[in-house]
Amino acid sequence: MSSKPYTPQEARQIVESLKQPAVFCNMASDWPALKWNVEYLVGVLRDKPIQFRIGKRLSEKAPQFETQCSYIEATLQEFMFWGQGLDGAKSGALSDCLPSEMWAYADYKYIAMLFAEQASLYQDIKWSDFGFPGRDGRASTLWIGTEGANTPCHLDTYGCNLVLQVQGRKRWLLFPPNDTPYLYPTRIPYEESSVFSKVNVANADLQRFPAFINSRAHVVTLHPGQVLFIPRHWWHYVESIDPFTVSINSWIEMDVDDEVRVEEAITKTVVCALKSAPSLDNADNWLNPTEDEATSHEENLHYLSLAVQTCLEKKKHRHQAQADTASEAGSPGSAKKRKRSSSSSSFQVERGTADVDGSAHTFGPHLVLVPQVANSQNVDDAPETCNRRSSKCSSPHRQGDGHSRYELSCDRAAESDKPEPVTSEPGGQTGDTSVVTTNLLLDCLLHPDIISLVTKLLLDKASGQ
């Protein structure tokens, strides 16, 4: 068995304490899942039909949301032939798309469903190495794409995220939670647990979204064998930069998710109520394809009631557990227990901890923090990242013209460093601010600060306070 730079307990401690994205090196080098490249998966999945999201290779200022893409069912072999530019007849339904103009993405594919008939493959993914016993492919999602395939900038409302890169490379642009005002959050298109940004962060329209210039992007190119840790509520935009890419991720639940589920239930209730109402401005494609259908008001209220009840019950149990712990601390032998507890956290002292702003610097060479890159800063100025094939570091990927991919978009941002003043209504929309649309109203009602306040009020009233 190969040696890991961190024990499962140490890795979990890092995940639970670190407040900044970081890349783990050499933690998954012996995972069988590293052989899950496109060619291997073709042999496993054979003729199984898979839905691919088809997007355009554009350099437009607006994000390309999933509601604006087309969807095609094809086998993975047809996808591989299409991506290789082979005979159109072998590409099935994908043959009508030009690879030079389009990209394809099999995203959000739950491995438990995709490999239901090959359940033994779940064990190829070993999140237990990160201190989460029993977590394997059943709690993981598969992402397969061609160059240019991307996920619009968004934040996940639940938990944190671990991502294993299997094949090819992906460029990640990440923004801290405090940058939320600069990213113009919206819940349209609606998807449970996802807050989208109105900004195309790879090619921002600073005339329309001038506050984005204040954002602080953290940029990394993830290589095969590396695992990216994304802390709770960090925004991220992801783009494939090689002909084929394969990634596997797992969203890790957190205690605070109980209250967030109430927030999400409130959000869904409000969105469905307003967007399902007959109105001329509700003709837009507001429901993300990942959602089956708009649920009824009765269903949404029922789910909201369950979320509130569950949240209050778990809070009660946690308070009771804390009280029991406090009582134990005063009992005979508690000094011995505290000594054992202190020794169990020796890793934190010896190998590094998060400092007051959530950064970490002394975890060792196998954990590399994702560097912050200012909008007008060259990405090559950022610290180097580790390469799984050696203990040395490699510079960020460069294009044939000698520029990094992010440097090109930064140059565009630098040209607009001082945008012309614009009249902007809430949500970053320009135009006649006297016209209130449903989407504009939702941007205000569902602002993260407002939803958080409503959730606290609702929980207080439900608990009888």
PDB file of N, CA, C and O in Angstrom, residues 186-252:
ATOM      1  N   THR A 186     -27.993  35.514  -8.478  1.00  0.00           N
ATOM      2  CA  THR A 186     -29.366  35.352  -8.951  1.00  0.00           C
ATOM      3  C   THR A 186     -29.813  33.910  -8.753  1.00  0.00           C
ATOM      4  O   THR A 186     -28.986  32.993  -8.770  1.00  0.00           O
ATOM      5  N   ARG A 187     -31.113  33.721  -8.552  1.00  0.00           N
ATOM      6  CA  ARG A 187     -31.668  32.355  -8.457  1.00  0.00           C
ATOM      7  C   ARG A 187     -32.423  31.981  -9.730  1.00  0.00           C
ATOM      8  O   ARG A 187     -33.125  30.969  -9.756  1.00  0.00           O
ATOM      9  N   ILE A 188     -32.265  32.780 -10.767  1.00  0.00           N
ATOM     10  CA  ILE A 188     -32.835  32.456 -12.073  1.00  0.00           C
ATOM     11  C   ILE A 188     -31.687  32.319 -13.066  1.00  0.00           C
ATOM     12  O   ILE A 188     -30.944  33.277 -13.268  1.00  0.00           O
ATOM     13  N   PRO A 189     -31.472  31.170 -13.683  1.00  0.00           N
ATOM     14  CA  PRO A 189     -32.312  29.978 -13.623  1.00  0.00           C
ATOM     15  C   PRO A 189     -32.290  29.326 -12.237  1.00  0.00           C
ATOM     16  O   PRO A 189     -31.266  29.350 -11.557  1.00  0.00           O
ATOM     17  N   TYR A 190     -33.444  28.734 -11.860  1.00  0.00           N
ATOM     18  CA  TYR A 190     -33.554  28.142 -10.531  1.00  0.00           C
ATOM     19  C   TYR A 190     -33.055  26.702 -10.531  1.00  0.00           C
ATOM     20  O   TYR A 190     -33.429  25.889 -11.382  1.00  0.00           O
ATOM     21  N   GLU A 191     -32.206  26.421  -9.567  1.00  0.00           N
ATOM     22  CA  GLU A 191     -31.743  25.060  -9.293  1.00  0.00           C
ATOM     23  C   GLU A 191     -31.528  24.961  -7.791  1.00  0.00           C
ATOM     24  O   GLU A 191     -30.852  25.817  -7.204  1.00  0.00           O
ATOM     25  N   GLU A 192     -32.108  23.960  -7.185  1.00  0.00           N
ATOM     26  CA  GLU A 192     -31.919  23.808  -5.746  1.00  0.00           C
ATOM     27  C   GLU A 192     -30.433  23.681  -5.428  1.00  0.00           C
ATOM     28  O   GLU A 192     -29.705  22.948  -6.088  1.00  0.00           O
ATOM     29  N   SER A 193     -29.993  24.429  -4.448  1.00  0.00           N
ATOM     30  CA  SER A 193     -28.626  24.393  -3.909  1.00  0.00           C
ATOM     31  C   SER A 193     -27.603  25.128  -4.761  1.00  0.00           C
ATOM     32  O   SER A 193     -26.422  25.087  -4.447  1.00  0.00           O
ATOM     33  N   SER A 194     -28.034  25.820  -5.825  1.00  0.00           N
ATOM     34  CA  SER A 194     -27.089  26.572  -6.657  1.00  0.00           C
ATOM     35  C   SER A 194     -27.515  28.028  -6.770  1.00  0.00           C
ATOM     36  O   SER A 194     -28.654  28.309  -7.158  1.00  0.00           O
ATOM     37  N   VAL A 195     -26.594  28.931  -6.437  1.00  0.00           N
ATOM     38  CA  VAL A 195     -26.806  30.360  -6.661  1.00  0.00           C
ATOM     39  C   VAL A 195     -25.882  30.763  -7.805  1.00  0.00           C
ATOM     40  O   VAL A 195     -24.665  30.631  -7.694  1.00  0.00           O
ATOM     41  N   PHE A 196     -26.457  31.232  -8.897  1.00  0.00           N
ATOM     42  CA  PHE A 196     -25.653  31.586 -10.067  1.00  0.00           C
ATOM     43  C   PHE A 196     -25.223  33.041 -10.023  1.00  0.00           C
ATOM     44  O   PHE A 196     -25.842  33.884  -9.368  1.00  0.00           O
ATOM     45  N   SER A 197     -24.130  33.322 -10.737  1.00  0.00           N
ATOM     46  CA  SER A 197     -23.679  34.692 -10.935  1.00  0.00           C
ATOM     47  C   SER A 197     -24.140  35.170 -12.307  1.00  0.00           C
ATOM     48  O   SER A 197     -24.123  34.407 -13.276  1.00  0.00           O
ATOM     49  N   LYS A 198     -24.569  36.440 -12.383  1.00  0.00           N
ATOM     50  CA  LYS A 198     -24.957  37.001 -13.677  1.00  0.00           C
ATOM     51  C   LYS A 198     -23.745  37.359 -14.524  1.00  0.00           C
ATOM     52  O   LYS A 198     -23.881  37.700 -15.701  1.00  0.00           O
ATOM     53  N   VAL A 199     -22.563  37.270 -13.936  1.00  0.00           N
ATOM     54  CA  VAL A 199     -21.339  37.687 -14.619  1.00  0.00           C
ATOM     55  C   VAL A 199     -20.678  36.490 -15.309  1.00  0.00           C
ATOM     56  O   VAL A 199     -20.554  35.421 -14.713  1.00  0.00           O
ATOM     57  N   ASN A 200     -20.256  36.675 -16.539  1.00  0.00           N
ATOM     58  CA  ASN A 200     -19.376  35.708 -17.188  1.00  0.00           C
ATOM     59  C   ASN A 200     -17.965  36.027 -16.688  1.00  0.00           C
ATOM     60  O   ASN A 200     -17.292  36.904 -17.226  1.00  0.00           O
ATOM     61  N   VAL A 201     -17.535  35.340 -15.647  1.00  0.00           N
ATOM     62  CA  VAL A 201     -16.288  35.717 -14.979  1.00  0.00           C
ATOM     63  C   VAL A 201     -15.063  35.502 -15.856  1.00  0.00           C
ATOM     64  O   VAL A 201     -13.989  36.043 -15.572  1.00  0.00           O
ATOM     65  N   ALA A 202     -15.195  34.715 -16.923  1.00  0.00           N
ATOM     66  CA  ALA A 202     -14.076  34.504 -17.842  1.00  0.00           C
ATOM     67  C   ALA A 202     -13.969  35.620 -18.874  1.00  0.00           C
ATOM     68  O   ALA A 202     -12.955  35.740 -19.558  1.00  0.00           O
ATOM     69  N   ASN A 203     -15.020  36.432 -18.990  1.00  0.00           N
ATOM     70  CA  ASN A 203     -15.030  37.522 -19.968  1.00  0.00           C
ATOM     71  C   ASN A 203     -16.060  38.554 -19.508  1.00  0.00           C
ATOM     72  O   ASN A 203     -17.108  38.740 -20.126  1.00  0.00           O
ATOM     73  N   ALA A 204     -15.765  39.212 -18.399  1.00  0.00           N
ATOM     74  CA  ALA A 204     -16.761  40.022 -17.708  1.00  0.00           C
ATOM     75  C   ALA A 204     -17.156  41.278 -18.481  1.00  0.00           C
ATOM     76  O   ALA A 204     -16.328  41.929 -19.117  1.00  0.00           O
ATOM     77  N   ASP A 205     -18.435  41.606 -18.401  1.00  0.00           N
ATOM     78  CA  ASP A 205     -18.968  42.841 -18.956  1.00  0.00           C
ATOM     79  C   ASP A 205     -18.967  43.887 -17.837  1.00  0.00           C
ATOM     80  O   ASP A 205     -19.903  43.985 -17.050  1.00  0.00           O
ATOM     81  N   LEU A 206     -17.893  44.666 -17.769  1.00  0.00           N
ATOM     82  CA  LEU A 206     -17.733  45.613 -16.668  1.00  0.00           C
ATOM     83  C   LEU A 206     -18.612  46.852 -16.822  1.00  0.00           C
ATOM     84  O   LEU A 206     -18.789  47.602 -15.854  1.00  0.00           O
ATOM     85  N   GLN A 207     -19.156  47.069 -18.000  1.00  0.00           N
ATOM     86  CA  GLN A 207     -20.119  48.158 -18.155  1.00  0.00           C
ATOM     87  C   GLN A 207     -21.425  47.797 -17.454  1.00  0.00           C
ATOM     88  O   GLN A 207     -22.053  48.640 -16.819  1.00  0.00           O
ATOM     89  N   ARG A 208     -21.798  46.541 -17.577  1.00  0.00           N
ATOM     90  CA  ARG A 208     -23.056  46.088 -16.979  1.00  0.00           C
ATOM     91  C   ARG A 208     -22.889  45.691 -15.522  1.00  0.00           C
ATOM     92  O   ARG A 208     -23.803  45.858 -14.711  1.00  0.00           O
ATOM     93  N   PHE A 209     -21.704  45.174 -15.193  1.00  0.00           N
ATOM     94  CA  PHE A 209     -21.448  44.698 -13.831  1.00  0.00           C
ATOM     95  C   PHE A 209     -20.174  45.349 -13.297  1.00  0.00           C
ATOM     96  O   PHE A 209     -19.151  44.682 -13.111  1.00  0.00           O
ATOM     97  N   PRO A 210     -20.189  46.643 -13.063  1.00  0.00           N
ATOM     98  CA  PRO A 210     -18.960  47.364 -12.700  1.00  0.00           C
ATOM     99  C   PRO A 210     -18.339  46.915 -11.388  1.00  0.00           C
ATOM    100  O   PRO A 210     -17.125  46.980 -11.225  1.00  0.00           O
ATOM    101  N   ALA A 211     -19.141  46.415 -10.449  1.00  0.00           N
ATOM    102  CA  ALA A 211     -18.591  46.019  -9.145  1.00  0.00           C
ATOM    103  C   ALA A 211     -17.706  44.785  -9.247  1.00  0.00           C
ATOM    104  O   ALA A 211     -16.912  44.511  -8.336  1.00  0.00           O
ATOM    105  N   PHE A 212     -17.805  44.041 -10.364  1.00  0.00           N
ATOM    106  CA  PHE A 212     -16.994  42.829 -10.504  1.00  0.00           C
ATOM    107  C   PHE A 212     -15.498  43.137 -10.463  1.00  0.00           C
ATOM    108  O   PHE A 212     -14.690  42.276 -10.112  1.00  0.00           O
ATOM    109  N   ILE A 213     -15.129  44.375 -10.796  1.00  0.00           N
ATOM    110  CA  ILE A 213     -13.716  44.747 -10.793  1.00  0.00           C
ATOM    111  C   ILE A 213     -13.113  44.593  -9.398  1.00  0.00           C
ATOM    112  O   ILE A 213     -11.894  44.466  -9.241  1.00  0.00           O
ATOM    113  N   ASN A 214     -13.963  44.583  -8.359  1.00  0.00           N
ATOM    114  CA  ASN A 214     -13.487  44.452  -6.976  1.00  0.00           C
ATOM    115  C   ASN A 214     -13.326  43.001  -6.537  1.00  0.00           C
ATOM    116  O   ASN A 214     -12.889  42.743  -5.410  1.00  0.00           O
ATOM    117  N   SER A 215     -13.697  42.070  -7.394  1.00  0.00           N
ATOM    118  CA  SER A 215     -13.634  40.658  -7.007  1.00  0.00           C
ATOM    119  C   SER A 215     -12.194  40.166  -6.926  1.00  0.00           C
ATOM    120  O   SER A 215     -11.288  40.752  -7.523  1.00  0.00           O
ATOM    121  N   ARG A 216     -12.003  39.067  -6.188  1.00  0.00           N
ATOM    122  CA  ARG A 216     -10.663  38.508  -5.982  1.00  0.00           C
ATOM    123  C   ARG A 216     -10.650  37.054  -6.437  1.00  0.00           C
ATOM    124  O   ARG A 216     -10.992  36.148  -5.675  1.00  0.00           O
ATOM    125  N   ALA A 217     -10.269  36.847  -7.678  1.00  0.00           N
ATOM    126  CA  ALA A 217     -10.253  35.494  -8.231  1.00  0.00           C
ATOM    127  C   ALA A 217      -9.067  34.702  -7.696  1.00  0.00           C
ATOM    128  O   ALA A 217      -7.952  35.210  -7.596  1.00  0.00           O
ATOM    129  N   HIS A 218      -9.320  33.439  -7.353  1.00  0.00           N
ATOM    130  CA  HIS A 218      -8.273  32.468  -7.033  1.00  0.00           C
ATOM    131  C   HIS A 218      -8.285  31.464  -8.176  1.00  0.00           C
ATOM    132  O   HIS A 218      -9.331  30.899  -8.492  1.00  0.00           O
ATOM    133  N   VAL A 219      -7.146  31.267  -8.812  1.00  0.00           N
ATOM    134  CA  VAL A 219      -7.101  30.510 -10.067  1.00  0.00           C
ATOM    135  C   VAL A 219      -6.168  29.315  -9.951  1.00  0.00           C
ATOM    136  O   VAL A 219      -5.061  29.418  -9.416  1.00  0.00           O
ATOM    137  N   VAL A 220      -6.631  28.173 -10.472  1.00  0.00           N
ATOM    138  CA  VAL A 220      -5.778  26.984 -10.481  1.00  0.00           C
ATOM    139  C   VAL A 220      -6.138  26.117 -11.681  1.00  0.00           C
ATOM    140  O   VAL A 220      -7.293  26.078 -12.109  1.00  0.00           O
ATOM    141  N   THR A 221      -5.130  25.464 -12.246  1.00  0.00           N
ATOM    142  CA  THR A 221      -5.347  24.429 -13.262  1.00  0.00           C
ATOM    143  C   THR A 221      -5.166  23.087 -12.577  1.00  0.00           C
ATOM    144  O   THR A 221      -4.084  22.785 -12.064  1.00  0.00           O
ATOM    145  N   LEU A 222      -6.235  22.300 -12.546  1.00  0.00           N
ATOM    146  CA  LEU A 222      -6.199  21.008 -11.863  1.00  0.00           C
ATOM    147  C   LEU A 222      -5.735  19.921 -12.824  1.00  0.00           C
ATOM    148  O   LEU A 222      -6.269  19.774 -13.925  1.00  0.00           O
ATOM    149  N   HIS A 223      -4.714  19.164 -12.388  1.00  0.00           N
ATOM    150  CA  HIS A 223      -4.118  18.108 -13.207  1.00  0.00           C
ATOM    151  C   HIS A 223      -4.597  16.734 -12.738  1.00  0.00           C
ATOM    152  O   HIS A 223      -5.028  16.569 -11.595  1.00  0.00           O
ATOM    153  N   PRO A 224      -4.487  15.707 -13.615  1.00  0.00           N
ATOM    154  CA  PRO A 224      -4.881  14.353 -13.223  1.00  0.00           C
ATOM    155  C   PRO A 224      -4.171  13.897 -11.950  1.00  0.00           C
ATOM    156  O   PRO A 224      -2.968  14.115 -11.786  1.00  0.00           O
ATOM    157  N   GLY A 225      -4.927  13.282 -11.072  1.00  0.00           N
ATOM    158  CA  GLY A 225      -4.391  12.775  -9.814  1.00  0.00           C
ATOM    159  C   GLY A 225      -4.502  13.748  -8.664  1.00  0.00           C
ATOM    160  O   GLY A 225      -4.348  13.360  -7.507  1.00  0.00           O
ATOM    161  N   GLN A 226      -4.767  15.012  -8.955  1.00  0.00           N
ATOM    162  CA  GLN A 226      -4.894  16.016  -7.898  1.00  0.00           C
ATOM    163  C   GLN A 226      -6.339  16.105  -7.419  1.00  0.00           C
ATOM    164  O   GLN A 226      -7.275  15.846  -8.169  1.00  0.00           O
ATOM    165  N   VAL A 227      -6.498  16.484  -6.159  1.00  0.00           N
ATOM    166  CA  VAL A 227      -7.826  16.652  -5.559  1.00  0.00           C
ATOM    167  C   VAL A 227      -7.956  18.094  -5.088  1.00  0.00           C
ATOM    168  O   VAL A 227      -7.149  18.566  -4.283  1.00  0.00           O
ATOM    169  N   LEU A 228      -8.974  18.768  -5.594  1.00  0.00           N
ATOM    170  CA  LEU A 228      -9.232  20.154  -5.204  1.00  0.00           C
ATOM    171  C   LEU A 228     -10.255  20.189  -4.080  1.00  0.00           C
ATOM    172  O   LEU A 228     -11.307  19.546  -4.166  1.00  0.00           O
ATOM    173  N   PHE A 229      -9.935  20.950  -3.038  1.00  0.00           N
ATOM    174  CA  PHE A 229     -10.887  21.193  -1.955  1.00  0.00           C
ATOM    175  C   PHE A 229     -11.506  22.573  -2.133  1.00  0.00           C
ATOM    176  O   PHE A 229     -10.791  23.572  -2.255  1.00  0.00           O
ATOM    177  N   ILE A 230     -12.838  22.626  -2.181  1.00  0.00           N
ATOM    178  CA  ILE A 230     -13.562  23.893  -2.313  1.00  0.00           C
ATOM    179  C   ILE A 230     -14.340  24.119  -1.025  1.00  0.00           C
ATOM    180  O   ILE A 230     -15.278  23.365  -0.725  1.00  0.00           O
ATOM    181  N   PRO A 231     -13.988  25.132  -0.248  1.00  0.00           N
ATOM    182  CA  PRO A 231     -14.702  25.375   1.015  1.00  0.00           C
ATOM    183  C   PRO A 231     -16.154  25.788   0.778  1.00  0.00           C
ATOM    184  O   PRO A 231     -16.541  26.166  -0.335  1.00  0.00           O
ATOM    185  N   ARG A 232     -16.901  25.763   1.829  1.00  0.00           N
ATOM    186  CA  ARG A 232     -18.327  26.117   1.794  1.00  0.00           C
ATOM    187  C   ARG A 232     -18.517  27.538   1.240  1.00  0.00           C
ATOM    188  O   ARG A 232     -17.829  28.472   1.630  1.00  0.00           O
ATOM    189  N   HIS A 233     -19.457  27.647   0.310  1.00  0.00           N
ATOM    190  CA  HIS A 233     -19.926  28.933  -0.234  1.00  0.00           C
ATOM    191  C   HIS A 233     -18.876  29.694  -1.045  1.00  0.00           C
ATOM    192  O   HIS A 233     -19.025  30.894  -1.251  1.00  0.00           O
ATOM    193  N   TRP A 234     -17.846  29.001  -1.543  1.00  0.00           N
ATOM    194  CA  TRP A 234     -16.924  29.638  -2.483  1.00  0.00           C
ATOM    195  C   TRP A 234     -17.523  29.536  -3.884  1.00  0.00           C
ATOM    196  O   TRP A 234     -17.938  28.475  -4.331  1.00  0.00           O
ATOM    197  N   TRP A 235     -17.554  30.671  -4.577  1.00  0.00           N
ATOM    198  CA  TRP A 235     -18.009  30.691  -5.960  1.00  0.00           C
ATOM    199  C   TRP A 235     -16.984  29.998  -6.860  1.00  0.00           C
ATOM    200  O   TRP A 235     -15.786  30.066  -6.591  1.00  0.00           O
ATOM    201  N   HIS A 236     -17.441  29.370  -7.937  1.00  0.00           N
ATOM    202  CA  HIS A 236     -16.481  28.742  -8.848  1.00  0.00           C
ATOM    203  C   HIS A 236     -17.033  28.645 -10.269  1.00  0.00           C
ATOM    204  O   HIS A 236     -18.208  28.392 -10.496  1.00  0.00           O
ATOM    205  N   TYR A 237     -16.119  28.901 -11.200  1.00  0.00           N
ATOM    206  CA  TYR A 237     -16.346  28.699 -12.634  1.00  0.00           C
ATOM    207  C   TYR A 237     -15.326  27.658 -13.083  1.00  0.00           C
ATOM    208  O   TYR A 237     -14.143  27.735 -12.723  1.00  0.00           O
ATOM    209  N   VAL A 238     -15.760  26.663 -13.867  1.00  0.00           N
ATOM    210  CA  VAL A 238     -14.887  25.544 -14.241  1.00  0.00           C
ATOM    211  C   VAL A 238     -14.921  25.354 -15.750  1.00  0.00           C
ATOM    212  O   VAL A 238     -16.001  25.331 -16.354  1.00  0.00           O
ATOM    213  N   GLU A 239     -13.748  25.195 -16.358  1.00  0.00           N
ATOM    214  CA  GLU A 239     -13.679  25.011 -17.813  1.00  0.00           C
ATOM    215  C   GLU A 239     -12.646  23.951 -18.176  1.00  0.00           C
ATOM    216  O   GLU A 239     -11.527  23.947 -17.658  1.00  0.00           O
ATOM    217  N   SER A 240     -13.030  23.047 -19.065  1.00  0.00           N
ATOM    218  CA  SER A 240     -12.104  22.021 -19.569  1.00  0.00           C
ATOM    219  C   SER A 240     -11.147  22.653 -20.562  1.00  0.00           C
ATOM    220  O   SER A 240     -11.574  23.386 -21.458  1.00  0.00           O
ATOM    221  N   ILE A 241      -9.867  22.355 -20.428  1.00  0.00           N
ATOM    222  CA  ILE A 241      -8.878  22.961 -21.332  1.00  0.00           C
ATOM    223  C   ILE A 241      -8.101  21.923 -22.136  1.00  0.00           C
ATOM    224  O   ILE A 241      -7.140  22.258 -22.810  1.00  0.00           O
ATOM    225  N   ASP A 242      -8.534  20.663 -22.075  1.00  0.00           N
ATOM    226  CA  ASP A 242      -7.928  19.611 -22.891  1.00  0.00           C
ATOM    227  C   ASP A 242      -9.015  18.939 -23.723  1.00  0.00           C
ATOM    228  O   ASP A 242     -10.215  19.077 -23.426  1.00  0.00           O
ATOM    229  N   PRO A 243      -8.624  18.182 -24.791  1.00  0.00           N
ATOM    230  CA  PRO A 243      -9.621  17.572 -25.687  1.00  0.00           C
ATOM    231  C   PRO A 243     -10.680  16.750 -24.956  1.00  0.00           C
ATOM    232  O   PRO A 243     -11.862  16.794 -25.301  1.00  0.00           O
ATOM    233  N   PHE A 244     -10.265  15.982 -23.931  1.00  0.00           N
ATOM    234  CA  PHE A 244     -11.206  15.238 -23.097  1.00  0.00           C
ATOM    235  C   PHE A 244     -10.844  15.458 -21.631  1.00  0.00           C
ATOM    236  O   PHE A 244      -9.656  15.472 -21.275  1.00  0.00           O
ATOM    237  N   THR A 245     -11.856  15.610 -20.805  1.00  0.00           N
ATOM    238  CA  THR A 245     -11.622  15.705 -19.359  1.00  0.00           C
ATOM    239  C   THR A 245     -12.617  14.810 -18.631  1.00  0.00           C
ATOM    240  O   THR A 245     -13.772  14.659 -19.057  1.00  0.00           O
ATOM    241  N   VAL A 246     -12.135  14.231 -17.534  1.00  0.00           N
ATOM    242  CA  VAL A 246     -12.985  13.427 -16.650  1.00  0.00           C
ATOM    243  C   VAL A 246     -12.688  13.849 -15.219  1.00  0.00           C
ATOM    244  O   VAL A 246     -11.520  13.924 -14.816  1.00  0.00           O
ATOM    245  N   SER A 247     -13.741  14.132 -14.461  1.00  0.00           N
ATOM    246  CA  SER A 247     -13.589  14.505 -13.052  1.00  0.00           C
ATOM    247  C   SER A 247     -14.610  13.734 -12.226  1.00  0.00           C
ATOM    248  O   SER A 247     -15.668  13.331 -12.728  1.00  0.00           O
ATOM    249  N   ILE A 248     -14.293  13.566 -10.947  1.00  0.00           N
ATOM    250  CA  ILE A 248     -15.209  12.931  -9.998  1.00  0.00           C
ATOM    251  C   ILE A 248     -15.254  13.810  -8.751  1.00  0.00           C
ATOM    252  O   ILE A 248     -14.204  14.207  -8.241  1.00  0.00           O
ATOM    253  N   ASN A 249     -16.448  14.124  -8.288  1.00  0.00           N
ATOM    254  CA  ASN A 249     -16.530  14.949  -7.086  1.00  0.00           C
ATOM    255  C   ASN A 249     -17.480  14.350  -6.062  1.00  0.00           C
ATOM    256  O   ASN A 249     -18.295  13.468  -6.374  1.00  0.00           O
ATOM    257  N   SER A 250     -17.379  14.869  -4.844  1.00  0.00           N
ATOM    258  CA  SER A 250     -18.313  14.493  -3.777  1.00  0.00           C
ATOM    259  C   SER A 250     -18.571  15.721  -2.926  1.00  0.00           C
ATOM    260  O   SER A 250     -17.635  16.392  -2.490  1.00  0.00           O
ATOM    261  N   TRP A 251     -19.852  16.036  -2.718  1.00  0.00           N
ATOM    262  CA  TRP A 251     -20.224  17.142  -1.843  1.00  0.00           C
ATOM    263  C   TRP A 251     -20.324  16.613  -0.418  1.00  0.00           C
ATOM    264  O   TRP A 251     -21.065  15.660  -0.145  1.00  0.00           O
ATOM    265  N   ILE A 252     -19.589  17.222   0.484  1.00  0.00           N
ATOM    266  CA  ILE A 252     -19.515  16.768   1.869  1.00  0.00           C
ATOM    267  C   ILE A 252     -20.502  17.549   2.730  1.00  0.00           C
ATOM    268  O   ILE A 252     -20.450  18.780   2.787  1.00  0.00           O
TER     269      ILE A 252
END
